[in-house]
Short mmCIF file of C-alpha atoms in Angstrom, two decimals:
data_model
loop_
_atom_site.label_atom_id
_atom_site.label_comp_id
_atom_site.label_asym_id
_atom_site.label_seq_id
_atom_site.Cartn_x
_atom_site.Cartn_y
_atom_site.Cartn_z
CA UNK A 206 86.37 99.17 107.50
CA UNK A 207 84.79 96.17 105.36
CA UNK A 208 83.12 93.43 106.74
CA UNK A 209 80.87 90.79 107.22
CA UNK A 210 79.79 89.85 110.12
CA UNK A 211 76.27 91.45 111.99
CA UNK A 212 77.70 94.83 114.14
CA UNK A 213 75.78 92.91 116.92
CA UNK A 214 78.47 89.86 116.82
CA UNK A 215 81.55 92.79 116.48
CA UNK A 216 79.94 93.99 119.38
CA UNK A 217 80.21 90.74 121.51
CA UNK A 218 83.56 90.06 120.47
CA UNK A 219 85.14 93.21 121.31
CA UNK A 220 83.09 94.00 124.31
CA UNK A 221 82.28 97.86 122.91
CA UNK A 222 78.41 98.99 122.23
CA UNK A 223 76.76 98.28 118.67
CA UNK A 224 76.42 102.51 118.40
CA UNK A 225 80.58 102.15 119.30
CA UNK A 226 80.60 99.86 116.40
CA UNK A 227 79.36 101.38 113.74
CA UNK A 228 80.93 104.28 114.72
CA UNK A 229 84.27 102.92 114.12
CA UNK A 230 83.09 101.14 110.98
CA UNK A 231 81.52 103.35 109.34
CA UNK A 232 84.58 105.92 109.96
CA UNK A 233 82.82 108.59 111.99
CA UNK A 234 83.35 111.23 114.61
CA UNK A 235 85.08 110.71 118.10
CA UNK A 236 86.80 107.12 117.94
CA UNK A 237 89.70 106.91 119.48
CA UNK A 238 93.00 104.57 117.32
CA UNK A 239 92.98 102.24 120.25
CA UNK A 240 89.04 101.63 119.51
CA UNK A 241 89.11 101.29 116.34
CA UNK A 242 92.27 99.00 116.31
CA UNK A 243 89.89 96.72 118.98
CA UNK A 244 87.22 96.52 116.53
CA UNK A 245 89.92 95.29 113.80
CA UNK A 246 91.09 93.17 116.09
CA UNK A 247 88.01 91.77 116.59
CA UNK A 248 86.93 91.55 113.23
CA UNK A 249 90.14 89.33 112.99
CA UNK A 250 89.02 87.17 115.90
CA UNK A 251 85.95 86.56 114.15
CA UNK A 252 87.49 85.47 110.81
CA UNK A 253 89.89 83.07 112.60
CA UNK A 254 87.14 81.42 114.58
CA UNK A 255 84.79 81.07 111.02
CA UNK A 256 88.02 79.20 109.61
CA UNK A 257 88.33 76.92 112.37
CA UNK A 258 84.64 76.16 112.53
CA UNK A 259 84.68 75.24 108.78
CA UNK A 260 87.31 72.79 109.31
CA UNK A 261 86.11 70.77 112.15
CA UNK A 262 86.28 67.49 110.94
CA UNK A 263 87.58 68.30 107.68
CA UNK A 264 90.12 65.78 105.99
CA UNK A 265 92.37 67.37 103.85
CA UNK A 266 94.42 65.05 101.89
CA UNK A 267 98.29 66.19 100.89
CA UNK A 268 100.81 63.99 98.64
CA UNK A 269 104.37 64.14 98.86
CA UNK A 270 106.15 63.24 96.23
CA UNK A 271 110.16 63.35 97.26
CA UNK A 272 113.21 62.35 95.30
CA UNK A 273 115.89 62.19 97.43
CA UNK A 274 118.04 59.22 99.69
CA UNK A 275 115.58 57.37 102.06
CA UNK A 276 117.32 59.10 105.13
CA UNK A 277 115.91 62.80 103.55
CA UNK A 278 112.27 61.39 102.80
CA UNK A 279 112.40 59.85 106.41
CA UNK A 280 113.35 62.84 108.67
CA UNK A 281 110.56 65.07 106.20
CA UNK A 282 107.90 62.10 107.05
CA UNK A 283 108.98 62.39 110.69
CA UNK A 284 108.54 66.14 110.75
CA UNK A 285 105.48 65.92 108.96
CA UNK A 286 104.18 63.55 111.63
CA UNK A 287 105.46 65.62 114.14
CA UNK A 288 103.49 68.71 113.43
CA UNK A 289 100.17 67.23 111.95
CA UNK A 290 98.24 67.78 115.29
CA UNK A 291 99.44 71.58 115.59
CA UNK A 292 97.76 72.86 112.39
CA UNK A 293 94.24 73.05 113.74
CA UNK A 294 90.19 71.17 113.29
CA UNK A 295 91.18 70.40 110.08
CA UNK A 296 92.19 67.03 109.70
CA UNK A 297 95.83 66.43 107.53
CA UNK A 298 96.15 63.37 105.93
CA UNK A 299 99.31 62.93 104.28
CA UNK A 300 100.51 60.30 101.36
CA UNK A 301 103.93 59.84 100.50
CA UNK A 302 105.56 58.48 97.37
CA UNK A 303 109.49 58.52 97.47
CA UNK A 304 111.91 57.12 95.48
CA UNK A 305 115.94 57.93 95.57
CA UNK A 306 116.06 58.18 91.88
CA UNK A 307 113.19 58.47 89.66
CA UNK A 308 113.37 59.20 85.58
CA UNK A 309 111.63 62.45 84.28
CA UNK A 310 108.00 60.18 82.37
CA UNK A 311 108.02 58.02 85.89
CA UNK A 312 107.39 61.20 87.43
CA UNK A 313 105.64 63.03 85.49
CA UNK A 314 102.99 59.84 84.98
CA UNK A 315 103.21 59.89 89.32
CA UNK A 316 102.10 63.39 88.79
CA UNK A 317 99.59 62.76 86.61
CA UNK A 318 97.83 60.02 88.57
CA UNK A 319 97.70 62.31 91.36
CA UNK A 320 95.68 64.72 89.35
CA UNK A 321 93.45 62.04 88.73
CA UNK A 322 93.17 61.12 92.04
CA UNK A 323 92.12 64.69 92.94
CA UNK A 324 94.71 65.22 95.49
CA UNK A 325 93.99 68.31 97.72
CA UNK A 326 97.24 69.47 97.38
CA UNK A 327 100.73 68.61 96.61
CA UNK A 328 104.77 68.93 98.39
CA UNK A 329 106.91 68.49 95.44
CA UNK A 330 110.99 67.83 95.64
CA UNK A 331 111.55 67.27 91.83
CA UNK A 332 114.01 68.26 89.29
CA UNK A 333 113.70 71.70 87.80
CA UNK A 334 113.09 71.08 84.05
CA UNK A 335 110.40 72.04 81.70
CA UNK A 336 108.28 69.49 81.61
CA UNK A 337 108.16 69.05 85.09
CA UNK A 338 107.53 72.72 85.42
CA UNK A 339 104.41 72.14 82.76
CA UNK A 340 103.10 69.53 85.24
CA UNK A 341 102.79 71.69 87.75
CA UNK A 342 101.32 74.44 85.88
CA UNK A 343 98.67 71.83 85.12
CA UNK A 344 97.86 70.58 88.83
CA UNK A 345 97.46 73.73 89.95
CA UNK A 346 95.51 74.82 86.85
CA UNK A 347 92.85 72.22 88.19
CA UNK A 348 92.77 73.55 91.87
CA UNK A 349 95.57 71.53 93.14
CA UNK A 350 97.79 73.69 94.91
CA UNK A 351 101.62 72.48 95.02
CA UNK A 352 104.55 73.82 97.51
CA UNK A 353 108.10 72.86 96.42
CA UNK A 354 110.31 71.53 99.13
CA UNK A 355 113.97 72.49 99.28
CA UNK A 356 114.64 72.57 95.78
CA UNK A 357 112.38 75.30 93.92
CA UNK A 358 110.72 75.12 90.10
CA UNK A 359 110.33 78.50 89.53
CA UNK A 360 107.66 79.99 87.10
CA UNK A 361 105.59 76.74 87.45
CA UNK A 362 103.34 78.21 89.09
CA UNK A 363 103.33 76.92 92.52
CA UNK A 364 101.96 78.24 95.21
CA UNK A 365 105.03 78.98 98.00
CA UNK A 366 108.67 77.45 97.84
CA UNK A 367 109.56 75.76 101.47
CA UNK A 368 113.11 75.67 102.77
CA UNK A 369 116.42 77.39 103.10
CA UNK A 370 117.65 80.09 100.87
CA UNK A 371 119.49 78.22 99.58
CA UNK A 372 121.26 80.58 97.82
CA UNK A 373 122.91 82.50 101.16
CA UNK A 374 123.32 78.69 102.48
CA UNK A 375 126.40 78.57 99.69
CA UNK A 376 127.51 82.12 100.82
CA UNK A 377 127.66 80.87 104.42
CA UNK A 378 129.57 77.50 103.56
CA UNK A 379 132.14 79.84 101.91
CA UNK A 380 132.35 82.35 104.66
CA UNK A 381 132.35 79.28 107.50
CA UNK A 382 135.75 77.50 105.08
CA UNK A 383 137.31 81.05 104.12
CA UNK A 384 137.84 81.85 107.64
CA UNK A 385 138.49 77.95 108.38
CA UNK A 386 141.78 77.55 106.06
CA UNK A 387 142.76 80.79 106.80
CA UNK A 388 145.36 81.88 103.51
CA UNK A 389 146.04 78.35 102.92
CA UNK A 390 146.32 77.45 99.21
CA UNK A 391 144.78 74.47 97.29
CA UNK A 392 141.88 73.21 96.32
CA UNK A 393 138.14 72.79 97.54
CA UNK A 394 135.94 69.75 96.40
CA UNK A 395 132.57 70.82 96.30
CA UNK A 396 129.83 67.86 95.31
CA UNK A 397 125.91 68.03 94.03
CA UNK A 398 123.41 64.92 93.85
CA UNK A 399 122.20 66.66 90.73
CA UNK A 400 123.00 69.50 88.28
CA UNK A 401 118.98 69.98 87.68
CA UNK A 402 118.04 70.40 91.31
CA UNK A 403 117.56 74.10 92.03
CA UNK A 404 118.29 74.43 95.38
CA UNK A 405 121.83 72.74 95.31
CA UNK A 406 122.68 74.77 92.34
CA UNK A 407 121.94 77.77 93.76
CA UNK A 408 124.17 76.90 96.57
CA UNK A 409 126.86 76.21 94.66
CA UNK A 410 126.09 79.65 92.79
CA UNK A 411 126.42 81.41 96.07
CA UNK A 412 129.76 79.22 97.21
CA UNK A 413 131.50 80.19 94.20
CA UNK A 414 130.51 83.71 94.27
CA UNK A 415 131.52 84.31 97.19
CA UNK A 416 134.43 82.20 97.62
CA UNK A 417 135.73 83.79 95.01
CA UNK A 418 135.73 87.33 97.02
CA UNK A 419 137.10 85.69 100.18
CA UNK A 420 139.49 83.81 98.80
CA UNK A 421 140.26 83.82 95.46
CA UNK A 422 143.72 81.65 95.37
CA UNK A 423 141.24 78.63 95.91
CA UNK A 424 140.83 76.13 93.21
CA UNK A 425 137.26 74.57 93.04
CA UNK A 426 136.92 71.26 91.77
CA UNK A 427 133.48 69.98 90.90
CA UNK A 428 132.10 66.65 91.43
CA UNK A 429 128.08 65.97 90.63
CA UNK A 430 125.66 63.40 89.93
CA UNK A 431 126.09 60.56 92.95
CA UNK A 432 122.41 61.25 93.81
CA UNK A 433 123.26 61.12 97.14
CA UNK A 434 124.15 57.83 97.40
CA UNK A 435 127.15 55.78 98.55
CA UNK A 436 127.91 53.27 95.66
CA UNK A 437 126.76 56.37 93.24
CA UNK A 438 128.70 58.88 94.88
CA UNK A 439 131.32 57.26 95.07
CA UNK A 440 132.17 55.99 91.36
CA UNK A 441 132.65 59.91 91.27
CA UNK A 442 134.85 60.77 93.77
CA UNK A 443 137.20 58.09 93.38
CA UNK A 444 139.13 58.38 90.25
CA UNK A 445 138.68 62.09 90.99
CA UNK A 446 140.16 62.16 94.65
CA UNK A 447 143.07 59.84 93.45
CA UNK A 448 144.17 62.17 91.41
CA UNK A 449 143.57 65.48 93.39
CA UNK A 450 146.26 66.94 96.08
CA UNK A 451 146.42 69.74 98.23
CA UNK A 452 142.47 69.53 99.10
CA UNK A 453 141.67 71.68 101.59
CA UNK A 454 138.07 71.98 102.01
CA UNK A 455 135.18 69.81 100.89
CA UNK A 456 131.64 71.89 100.41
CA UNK A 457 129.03 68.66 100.09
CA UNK A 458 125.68 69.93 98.79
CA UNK A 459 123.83 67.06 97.95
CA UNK A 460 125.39 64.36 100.64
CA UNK A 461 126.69 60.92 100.00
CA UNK A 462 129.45 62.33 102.67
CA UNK A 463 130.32 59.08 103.87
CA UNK A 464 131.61 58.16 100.10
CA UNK A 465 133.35 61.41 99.90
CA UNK A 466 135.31 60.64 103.24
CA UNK A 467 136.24 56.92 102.49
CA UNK A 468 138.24 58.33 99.61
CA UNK A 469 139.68 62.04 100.91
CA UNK A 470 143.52 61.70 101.83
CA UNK A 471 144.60 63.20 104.78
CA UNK A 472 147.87 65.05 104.33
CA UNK A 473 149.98 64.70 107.51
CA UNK A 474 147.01 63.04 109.85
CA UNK A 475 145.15 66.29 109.27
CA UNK A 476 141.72 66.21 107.18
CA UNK A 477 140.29 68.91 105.11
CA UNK A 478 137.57 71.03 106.75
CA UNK A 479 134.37 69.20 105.86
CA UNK A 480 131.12 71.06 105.32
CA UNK A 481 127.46 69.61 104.49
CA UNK A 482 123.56 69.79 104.84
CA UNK A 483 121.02 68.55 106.98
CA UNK A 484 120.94 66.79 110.58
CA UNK A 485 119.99 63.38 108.86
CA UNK A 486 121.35 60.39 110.70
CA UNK A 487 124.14 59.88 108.69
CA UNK A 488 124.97 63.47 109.07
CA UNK A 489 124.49 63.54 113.07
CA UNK A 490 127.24 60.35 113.18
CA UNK A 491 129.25 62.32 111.24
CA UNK A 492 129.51 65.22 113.29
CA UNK A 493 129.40 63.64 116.45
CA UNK A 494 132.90 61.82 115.50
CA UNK A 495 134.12 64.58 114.67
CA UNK A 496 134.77 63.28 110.95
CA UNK A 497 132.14 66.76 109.39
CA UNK A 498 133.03 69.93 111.18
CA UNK A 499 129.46 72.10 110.31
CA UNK A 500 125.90 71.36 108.91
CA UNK A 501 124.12 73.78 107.67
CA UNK A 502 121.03 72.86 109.21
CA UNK A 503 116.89 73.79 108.85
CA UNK A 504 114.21 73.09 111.11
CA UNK A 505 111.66 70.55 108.81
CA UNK A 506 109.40 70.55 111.42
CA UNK A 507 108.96 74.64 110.64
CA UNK A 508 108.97 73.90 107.19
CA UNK A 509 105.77 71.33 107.30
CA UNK A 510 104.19 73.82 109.69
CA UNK A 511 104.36 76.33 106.92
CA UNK A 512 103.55 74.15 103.81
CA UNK A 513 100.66 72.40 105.55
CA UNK A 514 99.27 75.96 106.98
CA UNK A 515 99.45 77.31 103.36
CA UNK A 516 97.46 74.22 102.00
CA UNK A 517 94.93 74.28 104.86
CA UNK A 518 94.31 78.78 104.17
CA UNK A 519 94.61 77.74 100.68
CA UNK A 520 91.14 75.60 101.30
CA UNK A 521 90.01 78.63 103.46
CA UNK A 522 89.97 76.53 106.37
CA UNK A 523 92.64 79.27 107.99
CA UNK A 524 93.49 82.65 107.62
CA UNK A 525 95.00 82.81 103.97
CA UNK A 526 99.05 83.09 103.90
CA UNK A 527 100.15 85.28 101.38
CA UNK A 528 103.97 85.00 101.54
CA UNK A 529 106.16 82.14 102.18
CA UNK A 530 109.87 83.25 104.05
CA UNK A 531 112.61 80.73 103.89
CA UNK A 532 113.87 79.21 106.80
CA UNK A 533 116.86 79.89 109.19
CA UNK A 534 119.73 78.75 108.36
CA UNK A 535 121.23 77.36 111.60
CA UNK A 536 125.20 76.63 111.59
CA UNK A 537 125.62 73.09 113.24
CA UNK A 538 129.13 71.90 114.98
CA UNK A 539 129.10 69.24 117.14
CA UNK A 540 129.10 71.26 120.18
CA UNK A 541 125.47 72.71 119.93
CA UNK A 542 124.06 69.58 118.18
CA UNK A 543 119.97 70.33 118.62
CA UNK A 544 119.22 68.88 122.23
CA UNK A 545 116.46 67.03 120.47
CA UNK A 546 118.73 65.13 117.90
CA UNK A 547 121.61 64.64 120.97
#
């Protein structure tokens, strides 16, 4: 076994002799598995309490730079909040800059000032383009590490992605409305903020996919760019819904769902099935009266534990964290609503 610390201090910490010790370490004669897992165990022990006495006091600063509708970047500042005093002695002090829409040089001079600034470490929900890819490249080329949220930029570098799959989210949202309409025939609005955000994209890839499979007579009909807003989202659905029967299913991606429901008819009192993402507010009204039948839900609070334990390890103030898995995704309906969101 390699290590570091004295055999004396092994010793103390695993409550064996020093000769037991070495013994184990040095891979010799008449050690038992179970002794010479409790030395590795130890050793372990060790490492974790060197970590946390390295970041006693330590301030560790993170930005967040979000674009998304002010109810997203509120319930990720909440959850940041939330969790801040469960990721150890070091100290996390976060700074947020979120806008709903930002242009491509606004961000990329936000991302540049932060550089400057010699952030500690960055949560980035951005567009996937190339230059914004380049920017991160360049952050974490200076020791900045950066840890997309939700929506990924892949082969920029960054350290972890943290967030759904987003990917078998759209294979569940056309499972849940597949076995929802049954063999009914029509067609099924589906709606993303943005064409260049990753993770709604790859939703829709996996809706259409396997929609497709499950029921094939379907007839998607694309609507994209509202940004998640009301008066944007619904310039786009209007002309479109006016002219669109038969709908039978709506698959919202990217929100603005109280735009898309001012303008869906209802044939014969009853309304298409209705699915969407995230337990903001908005989204909790909705399913509470009934008007959104699931949300395909993640815990954000998980999500900042994960992103803020990679940037802390990342610092070595923790044990480092060498893979990042996406979270659960947790099928919402308004009869097992969170009790914490109830």
């Amino acid at each position: 076994m390699t290590h570091r610390f004295p055999i004396k201090e092994i010793a103390q910490q695993a409550g064996l002799s020093t000769a037991t010790i070495d013994r184990a370490l040095n891979d010799r004669a008449h050690v038992s598995p179970q002794t010479k897992a409790r030395v590795q165990a130890a050793m372990s022990e060790l490492e974790l309490q060197e970590h946390q006495l390295a970041a006693k006091g330590r301030r560790v600063f993170v930005d967040f730079v979000i674009e998304a509708p002010k109810r997203f970047s509120d319930e990720v500042r909440r959850a940041c909040e939330a969790v801040l005093g469960d990721i150890g002695p070091a100290v996390v002090r976060p700074r947020f800059h979120t806008q709903e829409i930002v242009n491509q040089d606004d961000l990329l001079s936000m991302l540049a000032k932060i550089s400057q600034k010699r952030s500690q470490g960055l949560c980035l929900k951005a567009r996937n383009t190339p230059e914004v890819a380049k920017a991160v490249a360049d952050l974490e080329a200076k020791g900045i590490p950066v840890f997309t949220l939700v929506t990924d930029i892949p082969g920029s570098g960054r350290q972890g992605y943290v967030g759904l799959d987003n990917y078998n989210a759209g294979k569940t949202a056309a499972y849940l409305l597949a076995r929802s309409v049954g063999e009914a025939r029509g067609k099924v609005i589906t709606s993303v903020s943005r064409e260049d955000f990753r993770g709604e994209t790859d939703r829709l890839r996996g809706f259409r996919e396997t929609l497709a499979v499950l029921r094939p007579r379907l007839e998607l009909v694309d609507i994209a760019g509202g940004a998640g807003l009301f008066a944007n989202t619904l310039k786009r659905v209007g002309p479109l819904l006016s002219e669109t029967d038969d709908i039978v299913g709506v698959y919202s991606m990217g929100g603005g769902n109280k735009a898309i429901l001012s303008e869906l008819p209802e044939a014969g009192g009853t309304r298409p099935v209705f699915i969407a993402h995230d337990l903001d507010r908005e989204n909790l009204e909705l399913l509470k009266a009934g008007r959104v039948d699931f949300v395909l839900h993640h815990d954000l609070k998980s999500d900042m534990r994960t992103l803020l334990g990679g940037l802390v390890s990342f610092h070595g103030l923790a044990p480092r964290k060498e893979s990042f898995a996406p979270s659960d995704i947790q099928v919402v309906t308004p009869f097992n609503i969170p009790q914490e969101l109830r």
